[in-house]
Amino acid sequence: MQHRGGTVDSGKPAAEDDSAAWQRPAAPPPGLGPASDDPLCWLSGHTRLSEGAADLGEIHFVLLVSRQGKVRLTKWYTPYPQKQRSKIIKEISTLVLTRGPKLCNFVDWQGYRVVYKRYASLYFCMCIDPADNELETLQIIHHYVEILDRYFGNVCELDLIFNFHKAYFILDEILIAGELQESNKKSVLRLVTTQDALVEAAKEKAGSLRNIIAQATK
Amino acid sequence: MEQLRTIGRELAMGSQGGWGQSKEFLDLVKSIGEARSKAEEDRIIARELEHLKRRLADPDVQRRKMKELLLRLVYAEMLGHDASFGHIHAVKMTHDESLPLKRTGYLAVALFLDERHDLVILVVNTIQKDLRSDNYLVVCAALTAACRLIGEEAIPAVLPQVVELLAHPKEAVRKKAVMALHRFYQRSPSSVSHLVSNFRKRLCDNDPGVMGATLCPLYDLILGEPNSYKDLVVSFVNILKQVAERRLPTSYDYHQMPAPFIQIKLLKILAVLGSGDKQASGHMYTVLGDIFRKGDTASNIGNAILYECICCISSIFPNPKMLEAAAETTSKFLKSDSHNLKYMGIDALGRLIKINPDIAEEHQLAVIDCLEDPDDTLKRKTFELLYKMTNSTNVEVIVDRMIEYMINITDHHYKTEIASRCVELAEQFAPSNQWFIQTMNKVFEHAGDLVNIRVAHNLMRLIAEGFGEEDEGADSQLRSSAVDSYLRIVGEPKLPSSFLQIICWVLGEYGTADGKYSASYIIGKLCDVAEAHLTDDTVKAYAISAILKIFAFEIALGRKIDLLPECQTLVDELSASHSTDLQQRAYELQALLGLDKNAVESVMPADASCEDIEVDRNLSFLNSYVQQALENGASPYIPESERSGVISIGSYRSQEQQETSAHTLRFEAYEMPKPSLPLATSQSSMSTPITNLVPVTEPGYYKEDHQTSKSQPPGDAVSGEFGVKLRLDGVQKKWGRPTYSSSTPSSSTSSKQTTNGASHSDGGGSSSQPRESSYGSKRQQGTEVSAEKQRLAASLFGSAAAKADRKAQASRKTAKDSPSTEKVATTNVTAQPVKEQVIPAAPPPDLLDLGDEPVSSNPPSADPFSQLEGLLGPASAAPVLSGTPATGTSKAPDLMSIFSDDVPTGVASGSTDPTLGDVNSSSHKGTTAVASKKGPSLQDALQKNATARQVGVTPTGNNPNLFKDLLG
């Protein structure tokens, strides 16, 4: 693994020391109140920023639908009852599937924003708050697809259909509770493949046991 | 065709079972894929569920088989079917010893259940146990499930373990523990609040992934109370700087950008911390400038970072240089061919004009292009921008556009939103009452049921009151024009209820006022309305009251009129109505018909709706009655606020809400009610009869005195009783014509603030720094621009443009030299003093000129920004700028060195997995990285192809590589 950046101190500073350094106030705190003498300070876009963060993560749900409108994967970070889920899926797939090419990858839906991207025959959709960064979400989708691609080796829709549980496992390593938890592709893949290795080991064990039994009964 | 192809492949793959699943499952998926209709699919799944139910109930089923059955359940539920019978089996599987089964169990449980489900209680115990496991993969699985399943009540059960895991040797576990704590904090801030310091500690974790994850909870915490985290500003700035300088391991790179997701999160945090804080913002300018300079507008992720930077700059304490940079990036977005970027550009523009309204004017044609774009999303975003930049000069164009768009959409949610925006803008900025009424009519006609009823009352009030200071003639002219338009419209089918109410009221009050229409004509129309809306009692009530008024006016004028037969039927019908309100109105009408002229005049004075009604809020006329009661031994009235132990209705309701939302039992006993409540002379109960005594001409519409309504607090019992309290404060002067024609920016801004508290800035606002506008030159070249667009632009940006013209004239000399490139110059030469605005190198004069850009149908062949970037290059090498980061670095605590030190371990673990190793080796050249990554996967594709062919089905078309556009 390579890393850039030349000026690296030799010796590993203890984490605790560093934390102390960080918690040292950067500037004398008294001046922290709102700069009342400035007429513009109240104009800043703070209100919009705080809207979506009430009690949810960034992403409300993830949805994978095929071009024919068949559901390939759903993950709900905001709890919805089953009935509402079907309704949402229906609404969003019609919204997304009917959009022409070359248009924005974002759609308004019920006061939320759905960011979607089409990869071959599959649409990846994520629902976010309107205040969030849509381009970032678009890249989170792409990040997920890239990881799927590396994991499955040139992934295609069939991989996801038959191995949807693996797609779920990978998604769980990328997003937790609607927040991006890991942006390092390699860490995600490493974790997923380690888990797979365990599965393989278990299978082999079972297989060898069966062989032994089979031989014994012969 | 595409579908056939897919099915073909599914067939091929399914029958040979190449995905490690059983034949049964593959068959299921295949048949679902082949299903021709939703009904067929439902049938297949129903059959499958029956089958699964049988199998799951079988006690002898193998554990490994069980795993697959569960996955099939997940599949069925994913397709929208109820598989709740199997949930318990998923819960059981989480108890399993073997990791693969346990993991599947957790996956299924997390998909099936949420924190409110009853079965969760059975999982909590398992999670607790697994969090203590030696195997970190088990711990990971448990943490992932905990994020989804642990509700407020269960948090204490797992909290200690999760906190312990924050110090786990494995970074994956630490990261998940941070996320789980974050989730707990979101669920119930109080239960985790004492652990907040842990997040600060994790911020300097050795692993960048953990640090990145910690930013999520910190962002939430900082949003809650930014002031307690101001000490972290410098730390965040340092991290951001080091990330931007590529000091993280390259595995965090994404499309050659260093850890972009972490950068974005940091920018979000800084935006909150710097909001309205000059000192904190001061620390950020350098790093923000750096990010702008390094900004990569070619890739999506680069643009995402730039956009977040703009958001940050528009949120923190404004800095002219930063704003310049942000404005420049915004204009790049707007000029891009990509719809996504245009969209982000419009959004960014909306943020920037809050600080400097003049920025919009340069992009007027781009904005208009977006407004006329066929893409709905872009159009809506542009409406949002227009909404933000509306002022009294462009309100007519903007609202007309909005209404035009509103009429044609079916999306209920958005229609409501845009309708209420139209109303809001019209109320704030209406240039004339005529226009206001017409606009409101349009809104009511098309979205009447979606807007607040308050708006309807405001409209009626406006028609009734006229404009106060103006002459009566104009008022009555307005009223008769309203009557004319309503008579024209009233016969149309499907008018919204609230609009019909307005129509009825106006016709009743003013239908016969100018003598143009006969009473019987109006009454006939009103009868038609009542008949056409049999189910709507409110409309019928309005109609009958309007008829009553017309009769009253006629009688008062001494004219004799007969009851039309259709009117008679209506009255008869309403007298027998189930609604007592309608009955009463009908009987009142009949009674009124029998009265003589004088009586009618005093009961129903003409044009009484404008008269101020005196409301004696202290009910002083009852004093003698109260006194008498007290003398007779009644206990005195104790005001609500002084009573203890007795909960007033209002507060009781709010308490109830709290209780239901908290889902918790109340443990303390209820207090005993005070035995003696004074006899019911409480204000609220008294006010009901009193208001009925007041001669109100229209029951649904209540007029209040300006002075009283202003002096009364909003929560007052009496005004609450009216339900529809009019928002009168400060409204009247807005509608006055003279106020608008000569509105000074300052006064209009202040009135805006009072009305909605939002932060609108209008075009007339003062610009913070003098800057040249390219508008003048644009005008000259604008011959190519279609006349219509230009007209629209002029009307939208009119005032600002005119001002710009003036400005341009004032400083014509500089404008002649380099009118449009000057802006570039100032940003480029950030190192130079600001006053020295003339650029040393003369760039192509029309580089930033917008004039011809939007009109040319073909996309610009060469990106004009590549030249711009060339200009930017030397600027970034300017000694001052390159000097600052260097000094900054040496001063900064060397955080990233920790991360770099971590690298050896990373290599070790990486080498265990040779398949992944190749990605790393090509960190410097992105292209080779892609190529090497594609290498093995191509083989894969061939293999898949081969397996498919083996089975006899050749996938039509090229290869099964469906994702070939993935990295394109």
Short mmCIF file of N, CA and C in Angstrom, two decimals, chain A residues 1-2 4 7 18-19 22-23 26 32 35 42-44 48 53 56 58 72 76-77 79 82 99 102-106 108 110-111 113 119-120 133-134 136 139 142 145-146 149-150 153-159 161-165 168 173 176-177 179-182 184 186 193 195 198, chain B residues 10 19 21 26 29 71 78 99 103 116 137 148 175-176 182-183 203-204 223 230 234-235 239 246-247 250-252 254-255 261 265 268 275-276 300 304 308 315 339-340 343-344 347 351 354 375 377 380 413 894-895 898 903 907 919-920 923 933 937 940 944 960-963 966-967:
data_model
loop_
_atom_site.label_atom_id
_atom_site.label_comp_id
_atom_site.label_asym_id
_atom_site.label_seq_id
_atom_site.Cartn_x
_atom_site.Cartn_y
_atom_site.Cartn_z
N MET A 1 0.84 -1.19 0.00
CA MET A 1 0.00 0.00 0.00
C MET A 1 0.87 1.24 0.00
N GLN A 2 0.57 2.12 -0.89
CA GLN A 2 1.40 3.32 -0.97
C GLN A 2 0.68 4.49 -0.35
N ARG A 4 0.94 8.90 -0.21
CA ARG A 4 1.60 10.13 -0.63
C ARG A 4 1.82 11.01 0.57
N THR A 7 6.00 14.69 4.21
CA THR A 7 6.42 15.08 5.54
C THR A 7 5.72 14.25 6.60
N ASP A 18 -2.67 13.31 20.90
CA ASP A 18 -3.24 14.07 19.81
C ASP A 18 -4.62 14.59 20.16
N SER A 19 -5.37 13.72 20.78
CA SER A 19 -6.73 14.15 21.10
C SER A 19 -6.69 15.34 22.03
N TRP A 22 -6.16 18.35 20.12
CA TRP A 22 -7.32 18.79 19.34
C TRP A 22 -8.36 19.46 20.19
N GLN A 23 -8.41 18.98 21.42
CA GLN A 23 -9.46 19.54 22.23
C GLN A 23 -9.05 20.85 22.86
N ALA A 26 -9.17 26.24 20.06
CA ALA A 26 -8.40 26.81 18.97
C ALA A 26 -8.20 28.30 19.18
N LEU A 32 -17.21 33.70 20.60
CA LEU A 32 -17.88 32.73 19.73
C LEU A 32 -19.33 33.06 19.44
N ALA A 35 -21.85 36.93 15.49
CA ALA A 35 -21.28 38.25 15.26
C ALA A 35 -22.42 39.23 15.03
N TRP A 42 -27.17 36.56 9.83
CA TRP A 42 -28.39 35.75 9.93
C TRP A 42 -28.83 35.20 8.60
N LEU A 43 -28.22 35.67 7.53
CA LEU A 43 -28.64 35.23 6.20
C LEU A 43 -28.14 33.85 5.83
N SER A 44 -27.13 33.40 6.54
CA SER A 44 -26.46 32.19 6.07
C SER A 44 -27.42 31.00 6.03
N ARG A 48 -31.59 25.58 6.15
CA ARG A 48 -31.82 24.49 5.22
C ARG A 48 -30.94 23.30 5.60
N ALA A 53 -31.82 16.61 9.26
CA ALA A 53 -31.05 15.82 10.19
C ALA A 53 -31.79 15.52 11.48
N LEU A 56 -32.84 11.08 11.35
CA LEU A 56 -32.58 10.05 10.35
C LEU A 56 -31.20 10.23 9.77
N GLU A 58 -28.70 10.06 6.35
CA GLU A 58 -28.81 10.79 5.11
C GLU A 58 -29.75 10.12 4.12
N ARG A 72 -35.12 -5.58 -7.47
CA ARG A 72 -33.94 -6.44 -7.30
C ARG A 72 -33.36 -6.34 -5.91
N TRP A 76 -34.33 -0.48 3.62
CA TRP A 76 -35.05 0.66 4.21
C TRP A 76 -34.32 1.12 5.45
N TYR A 77 -33.87 2.34 5.45
CA TYR A 77 -33.21 2.87 6.65
C TYR A 77 -34.19 3.63 7.52
N PRO A 79 -37.95 3.33 8.86
CA PRO A 79 -38.93 2.25 8.88
C PRO A 79 -40.25 2.65 8.22
N GLN A 82 -45.04 -2.40 5.56
CA GLN A 82 -44.96 -3.15 4.30
C GLN A 82 -45.83 -2.57 3.19
N ARG A 99 -38.31 8.46 -16.99
CA ARG A 99 -37.48 9.63 -17.32
C ARG A 99 -36.59 9.34 -18.52
N LYS A 102 -30.38 11.66 -20.57
CA LYS A 102 -29.76 12.99 -20.59
C LYS A 102 -30.41 13.97 -19.63
N LEU A 103 -31.39 13.53 -18.89
CA LEU A 103 -31.97 14.43 -17.90
C LEU A 103 -31.19 14.31 -16.60
N CYS A 104 -31.58 15.11 -15.62
CA CYS A 104 -30.93 15.03 -14.31
C CYS A 104 -31.07 13.63 -13.73
N ASN A 105 -30.15 13.28 -12.89
CA ASN A 105 -30.25 12.01 -12.18
C ASN A 105 -31.02 12.17 -10.87
N PHE A 106 -31.75 13.25 -10.75
CA PHE A 106 -32.48 13.50 -9.50
C PHE A 106 -33.95 13.72 -9.83
N ASP A 108 -37.75 14.78 -7.80
CA ASP A 108 -38.48 15.12 -6.58
C ASP A 108 -39.53 14.06 -6.33
N GLN A 110 -42.39 13.44 -3.26
CA GLN A 110 -43.04 13.66 -1.96
C GLN A 110 -42.20 14.51 -1.02
N GLY A 111 -41.58 15.51 -1.57
CA GLY A 111 -40.78 16.36 -0.71
C GLY A 111 -39.39 15.83 -0.44
N ARG A 113 -35.87 13.76 -2.24
CA ARG A 113 -35.22 13.71 -3.53
C ARG A 113 -34.73 12.29 -3.78
N TYR A 119 -27.56 1.61 -14.63
CA TYR A 119 -26.41 0.83 -15.07
C TYR A 119 -26.97 -0.31 -15.90
N ALA A 120 -26.75 -0.25 -17.21
CA ALA A 120 -27.31 -1.24 -18.11
C ALA A 120 -28.80 -1.37 -17.86
N ASN A 133 -26.52 16.71 -0.52
CA ASN A 133 -25.71 16.90 -1.72
C ASN A 133 -26.02 15.78 -2.71
N GLU A 134 -26.75 16.10 -3.76
CA GLU A 134 -27.20 15.08 -4.69
C GLU A 134 -26.04 14.44 -5.43
N GLU A 136 -23.10 13.97 -4.39
CA GLU A 136 -22.40 13.03 -3.51
C GLU A 136 -23.15 11.70 -3.48
N GLN A 139 -22.50 9.65 -6.31
CA GLN A 139 -21.21 8.98 -6.24
C GLN A 139 -21.22 7.83 -5.24
N HIS A 142 -22.41 5.07 -7.20
CA HIS A 142 -21.34 4.58 -8.07
C HIS A 142 -20.30 3.79 -7.28
N VAL A 145 -21.65 0.42 -6.77
CA VAL A 145 -21.61 -0.37 -8.00
C VAL A 145 -20.17 -0.81 -8.31
N GLU A 146 -19.25 0.07 -8.06
CA GLU A 146 -17.85 -0.30 -8.32
C GLU A 146 -17.42 -1.46 -7.43
N ASP A 149 -18.93 -4.53 -8.63
CA ASP A 149 -18.25 -4.93 -9.85
C ASP A 149 -16.96 -5.67 -9.53
N ARG A 150 -16.24 -5.15 -8.55
CA ARG A 150 -14.99 -5.83 -8.20
C ARG A 150 -15.27 -7.15 -7.52
N GLY A 153 -16.76 -9.49 -10.12
CA GLY A 153 -15.98 -9.60 -11.34
C GLY A 153 -16.86 -9.31 -12.53
N ASN A 154 -16.92 -8.05 -12.91
CA ASN A 154 -17.80 -7.63 -13.98
C ASN A 154 -19.24 -8.02 -13.71
N VAL A 155 -19.79 -7.35 -12.78
CA VAL A 155 -21.11 -7.72 -12.29
C VAL A 155 -22.17 -7.52 -13.36
N CYS A 156 -23.16 -8.38 -13.35
CA CYS A 156 -24.32 -8.16 -14.21
C CYS A 156 -25.57 -8.38 -13.38
N GLU A 157 -26.68 -8.05 -13.98
CA GLU A 157 -27.93 -8.09 -13.21
C GLU A 157 -28.16 -9.47 -12.60
N LEU A 158 -27.79 -10.51 -13.36
CA LEU A 158 -28.02 -11.86 -12.87
C LEU A 158 -27.29 -12.13 -11.57
N ASP A 159 -26.07 -11.59 -11.46
CA ASP A 159 -25.32 -11.77 -10.22
C ASP A 159 -26.14 -11.26 -9.04
N ILE A 161 -29.38 -10.82 -8.97
CA ILE A 161 -30.63 -11.54 -8.76
C ILE A 161 -30.37 -12.78 -7.91
N PHE A 162 -29.34 -13.53 -8.29
CA PHE A 162 -29.14 -14.81 -7.62
C PHE A 162 -28.36 -14.67 -6.33
N ASN A 163 -27.62 -13.59 -6.21
CA ASN A 163 -26.82 -13.42 -5.00
C ASN A 163 -27.23 -12.16 -4.27
N PHE A 164 -28.53 -11.96 -4.21
CA PHE A 164 -28.95 -10.70 -3.62
C PHE A 164 -28.50 -10.57 -2.18
N HIS A 165 -28.34 -11.71 -1.49
CA HIS A 165 -27.90 -11.60 -0.10
C HIS A 165 -26.48 -11.06 -0.02
N TYR A 168 -26.62 -7.47 -0.39
CA TYR A 168 -27.03 -6.88 0.89
C TYR A 168 -25.84 -6.78 1.84
N GLU A 173 -21.88 -3.10 4.48
CA GLU A 173 -20.53 -2.64 4.81
C GLU A 173 -20.30 -1.21 4.35
N ILE A 176 -24.43 2.32 6.85
CA ILE A 176 -25.05 1.87 8.09
C ILE A 176 -26.04 2.94 8.49
N ALA A 177 -27.25 2.52 8.76
CA ALA A 177 -28.28 3.44 9.22
C ALA A 177 -28.38 4.66 8.32
N GLU A 179 -26.10 6.14 6.62
CA GLU A 179 -24.92 6.99 6.51
C GLU A 179 -23.80 6.19 5.84
N LEU A 180 -22.99 6.88 5.09
CA LEU A 180 -21.84 6.23 4.49
C LEU A 180 -20.86 5.90 5.60
N GLN A 181 -20.54 4.64 5.78
CA GLN A 181 -19.62 4.31 6.86
C GLN A 181 -18.22 4.04 6.34
N GLU A 182 -18.08 3.66 5.10
CA GLU A 182 -16.74 3.34 4.63
C GLU A 182 -16.59 3.77 3.18
N ASN A 184 -13.61 3.45 1.69
CA ASN A 184 -12.43 2.75 1.19
C ASN A 184 -12.88 1.42 0.59
N LYS A 186 -11.29 -0.98 -0.62
CA LYS A 186 -10.54 -2.18 -0.25
C LYS A 186 -10.95 -2.71 1.11
N THR A 193 -14.86 -10.41 1.78
CA THR A 193 -14.23 -11.65 1.33
C THR A 193 -13.77 -12.48 2.52
N GLN A 195 -15.37 -12.77 5.25
CA GLN A 195 -16.58 -13.48 5.67
C GLN A 195 -16.88 -14.62 4.72
N LEU A 198 -14.84 -17.67 5.33
CA LEU A 198 -15.35 -18.49 6.42
C LEU A 198 -16.46 -19.41 5.93
N GLU B 10 -31.33 -15.93 -17.92
CA GLU B 10 -31.77 -16.52 -16.65
C GLU B 10 -32.00 -18.02 -16.82
N TRP B 19 -24.77 -20.40 -9.57
CA TRP B 19 -24.59 -19.39 -8.53
C TRP B 19 -24.65 -19.98 -7.12
N GLN B 21 -26.78 -21.75 -5.72
CA GLN B 21 -28.07 -21.87 -5.07
C GLN B 21 -28.71 -23.19 -5.50
N LEU B 26 -33.44 -21.23 -7.91
CA LEU B 26 -33.20 -20.74 -9.26
C LEU B 26 -34.48 -20.81 -10.08
N VAL B 29 -36.71 -17.88 -9.09
CA VAL B 29 -36.29 -16.62 -9.68
C VAL B 29 -36.59 -16.58 -11.16
N LEU B 71 -33.52 -17.12 2.85
CA LEU B 71 -33.23 -16.20 1.75
C LEU B 71 -34.41 -16.13 0.79
N MET B 78 -39.22 -9.04 -0.33
CA MET B 78 -38.68 -7.96 -1.15
C MET B 78 -39.65 -7.63 -2.28
N LEU B 99 -20.97 -18.92 11.89
CA LEU B 99 -21.05 -17.52 11.45
C LEU B 99 -21.89 -17.32 10.20
N ARG B 103 -24.93 -14.85 10.30
CA ARG B 103 -24.92 -13.64 9.49
C ARG B 103 -26.19 -13.55 8.64
N ARG B 116 -39.50 -1.30 16.24
CA ARG B 116 -40.79 -1.31 16.94
C ARG B 116 -41.44 -2.68 16.95
N LEU B 137 -15.83 -10.86 13.35
CA LEU B 137 -16.87 -10.87 12.32
C LEU B 137 -18.25 -11.02 12.93
N ARG B 148 -29.91 -1.28 13.33
CA ARG B 148 -31.24 -1.31 12.77
C ARG B 148 -32.30 -1.62 13.84
N LYS B 175 -15.27 1.18 13.89
CA LYS B 175 -16.08 2.01 13.00
C LYS B 175 -17.56 1.72 13.19
N LYS B 176 -17.88 0.43 13.25
CA LYS B 176 -19.29 0.08 13.39
C LYS B 176 -19.80 0.48 14.77
N HIS B 182 -23.83 6.39 17.18
CA HIS B 182 -24.49 7.50 16.48
C HIS B 182 -25.97 7.22 16.34
N ARG B 183 -26.26 5.99 15.94
CA ARG B 183 -27.66 5.60 15.78
C ARG B 183 -28.41 5.72 17.11
N LEU B 203 -12.19 10.74 16.84
CA LEU B 203 -11.83 11.60 15.72
C LEU B 203 -10.35 11.47 15.41
N CYS B 204 -9.55 11.14 16.41
CA CYS B 204 -8.13 10.96 16.13
C CYS B 204 -7.76 9.49 16.17
N LEU B 223 -24.74 20.10 14.68
CA LEU B 223 -25.98 20.73 14.24
C LEU B 223 -26.83 21.10 15.44
N LYS B 230 -16.91 24.61 18.97
CA LYS B 230 -16.10 25.58 18.25
C LYS B 230 -14.60 25.29 18.41
N VAL B 234 -10.36 24.27 14.35
CA VAL B 234 -8.99 24.17 13.83
C VAL B 234 -8.66 22.72 13.49
N SER B 235 -9.10 21.80 14.33
CA SER B 235 -8.83 20.39 14.05
C SER B 235 -9.47 19.97 12.74
N ILE B 239 -7.62 18.59 9.43
CA ILE B 239 -7.90 17.30 8.79
C ILE B 239 -8.22 17.53 7.32
N ARG B 246 -3.71 14.99 0.08
CA ARG B 246 -3.46 13.58 -0.23
C ARG B 246 -2.57 12.92 0.80
N ARG B 247 -2.80 13.18 2.04
CA ARG B 247 -1.96 12.53 3.04
C ARG B 247 -2.62 11.29 3.59
N THR B 250 -3.73 5.96 -0.28
CA THR B 250 -4.38 6.13 -1.58
C THR B 250 -5.60 5.24 -1.74
N SER B 251 -5.73 4.23 -0.88
CA SER B 251 -6.92 3.38 -1.03
C SER B 251 -8.18 4.18 -0.74
N TYR B 252 -8.03 5.34 -0.11
CA TYR B 252 -9.20 6.19 0.12
C TYR B 252 -9.51 7.08 -1.07
N TYR B 254 -10.83 8.22 -4.55
CA TYR B 254 -11.99 7.82 -5.34
C TYR B 254 -11.94 8.64 -6.61
N HIS B 255 -11.77 7.98 -7.71
CA HIS B 255 -11.61 8.65 -9.01
C HIS B 255 -10.55 9.74 -8.93
N PHE B 261 -15.41 11.66 0.13
CA PHE B 261 -16.58 11.61 1.01
C PHE B 261 -16.25 12.22 2.37
N LYS B 265 -18.00 15.57 4.06
CA LYS B 265 -18.53 15.59 5.43
C LYS B 265 -17.89 16.71 6.23
N LYS B 268 -19.36 19.98 5.33
CA LYS B 268 -20.69 20.17 5.93
C LYS B 268 -20.54 20.64 7.37
N SER B 275 -21.06 29.21 10.58
CA SER B 275 -22.24 30.01 10.30
C SER B 275 -22.34 31.16 11.30
N GLY B 276 -22.26 32.36 10.77
CA GLY B 276 -22.40 33.55 11.61
C GLY B 276 -21.27 33.74 12.60
N ASN B 300 -17.42 13.84 -11.60
CA ASN B 300 -18.60 14.06 -10.77
C ASN B 300 -18.24 14.33 -9.33
N ALA B 304 -18.94 17.40 -6.86
CA ALA B 304 -19.66 17.26 -5.58
C ALA B 304 -18.92 18.01 -4.49
N GLU B 308 -20.19 21.33 -2.42
CA GLU B 308 -20.23 21.40 -0.97
C GLU B 308 -19.44 22.60 -0.47
N SER B 315 -22.61 29.59 3.72
CA SER B 315 -23.11 29.46 5.09
C SER B 315 -22.24 30.21 6.09
N HIS B 339 -27.03 18.08 -17.23
CA HIS B 339 -28.18 18.55 -16.47
C HIS B 339 -27.91 18.53 -14.98
N ASN B 340 -27.17 17.51 -14.57
CA ASN B 340 -26.87 17.42 -13.14
C ASN B 340 -26.13 18.65 -12.67
N TYR B 343 -28.24 21.69 -12.57
CA TYR B 343 -29.09 21.61 -11.38
C TYR B 343 -28.33 22.07 -10.14
N MET B 344 -27.12 21.56 -9.99
CA MET B 344 -26.34 21.96 -8.83
C MET B 344 -26.02 23.46 -8.92
N ASP B 347 -28.93 25.43 -7.76
CA ASP B 347 -29.02 25.35 -6.29
C ASP B 347 -27.97 26.24 -5.65
N ARG B 351 -28.16 29.72 -3.19
CA ARG B 351 -27.49 29.97 -1.91
C ARG B 351 -26.70 31.27 -1.95
N LYS B 354 -28.41 34.80 -1.67
CA LYS B 354 -28.80 35.24 -0.33
C LYS B 354 -27.77 36.23 0.20
N ASP B 375 -36.70 19.11 -18.76
CA ASP B 375 -36.47 18.30 -17.56
C ASP B 375 -37.22 18.91 -16.37
N THR B 377 -37.25 18.13 -13.18
CA THR B 377 -36.48 18.37 -11.97
C THR B 377 -35.76 19.70 -12.03
N ARG B 380 -38.13 22.60 -11.69
CA ARG B 380 -38.58 22.85 -10.32
C ARG B 380 -37.50 23.52 -9.50
N HIS B 413 -48.31 16.67 -4.25
CA HIS B 413 -47.41 17.23 -3.25
C HIS B 413 -46.78 18.52 -3.75
N ASP B 894 0.60 16.94 13.26
CA ASP B 894 0.70 16.05 12.12
C ASP B 894 -0.22 14.84 12.30
N LEU B 895 -1.45 15.07 11.94
CA LEU B 895 -2.46 14.04 12.20
C LEU B 895 -2.30 12.86 11.28
N ILE B 898 -0.24 9.66 11.51
CA ILE B 898 -0.75 8.47 12.18
C ILE B 898 -1.27 7.50 11.15
N VAL B 903 0.09 2.29 7.67
CA VAL B 903 0.15 1.63 6.37
C VAL B 903 0.75 0.22 6.40
N VAL B 907 -0.74 -3.08 4.53
CA VAL B 907 -0.11 -3.90 3.49
C VAL B 907 -0.19 -5.37 3.87
N VAL B 919 -5.17 -3.54 -7.42
CA VAL B 919 -5.75 -2.20 -7.48
C VAL B 919 -4.76 -1.18 -6.96
N ASN B 920 -4.04 -1.60 -5.96
CA ASN B 920 -3.17 -0.68 -5.28
C ASN B 920 -1.98 -0.25 -6.11
N SER B 923 -1.81 3.08 -8.34
CA SER B 923 -2.47 4.22 -7.70
C SER B 923 -2.19 5.52 -8.43
N LYS B 933 -8.06 -3.42 -13.52
CA LYS B 933 -9.24 -3.91 -12.84
C LYS B 933 -10.15 -4.65 -13.80
N SER B 937 -11.88 -9.23 -14.77
CA SER B 937 -13.32 -9.28 -14.88
C SER B 937 -13.75 -9.65 -16.29
N ASP B 940 -13.86 -13.18 -16.43
CA ASP B 940 -15.08 -13.61 -15.76
C ASP B 940 -16.25 -13.62 -16.72
N LYS B 944 -18.64 -16.67 -17.89
CA LYS B 944 -20.10 -16.69 -17.77
C LYS B 944 -20.72 -17.01 -19.12
N PRO B 960 -22.47 -10.88 -21.70
CA PRO B 960 -23.34 -10.58 -20.57
C PRO B 960 -22.82 -9.45 -19.70
N ASN B 961 -21.84 -8.77 -20.17
CA ASN B 961 -21.31 -7.67 -19.38
C ASN B 961 -22.27 -6.50 -19.44
N LEU B 962 -23.26 -6.54 -18.59
CA LEU B 962 -24.31 -5.53 -18.64
C LEU B 962 -23.80 -4.19 -18.13
N PHE B 963 -22.72 -4.24 -17.43
CA PHE B 963 -22.27 -3.02 -16.78
C PHE B 963 -21.13 -2.38 -17.53
N LEU B 966 -20.19 1.04 -17.00
CA LEU B 966 -19.93 1.33 -15.60
C LEU B 966 -18.85 2.39 -15.42
N LEU B 967 -17.77 2.16 -16.05
CA LEU B 967 -16.67 3.08 -15.81
C LEU B 967 -16.42 3.98 -17.00
#
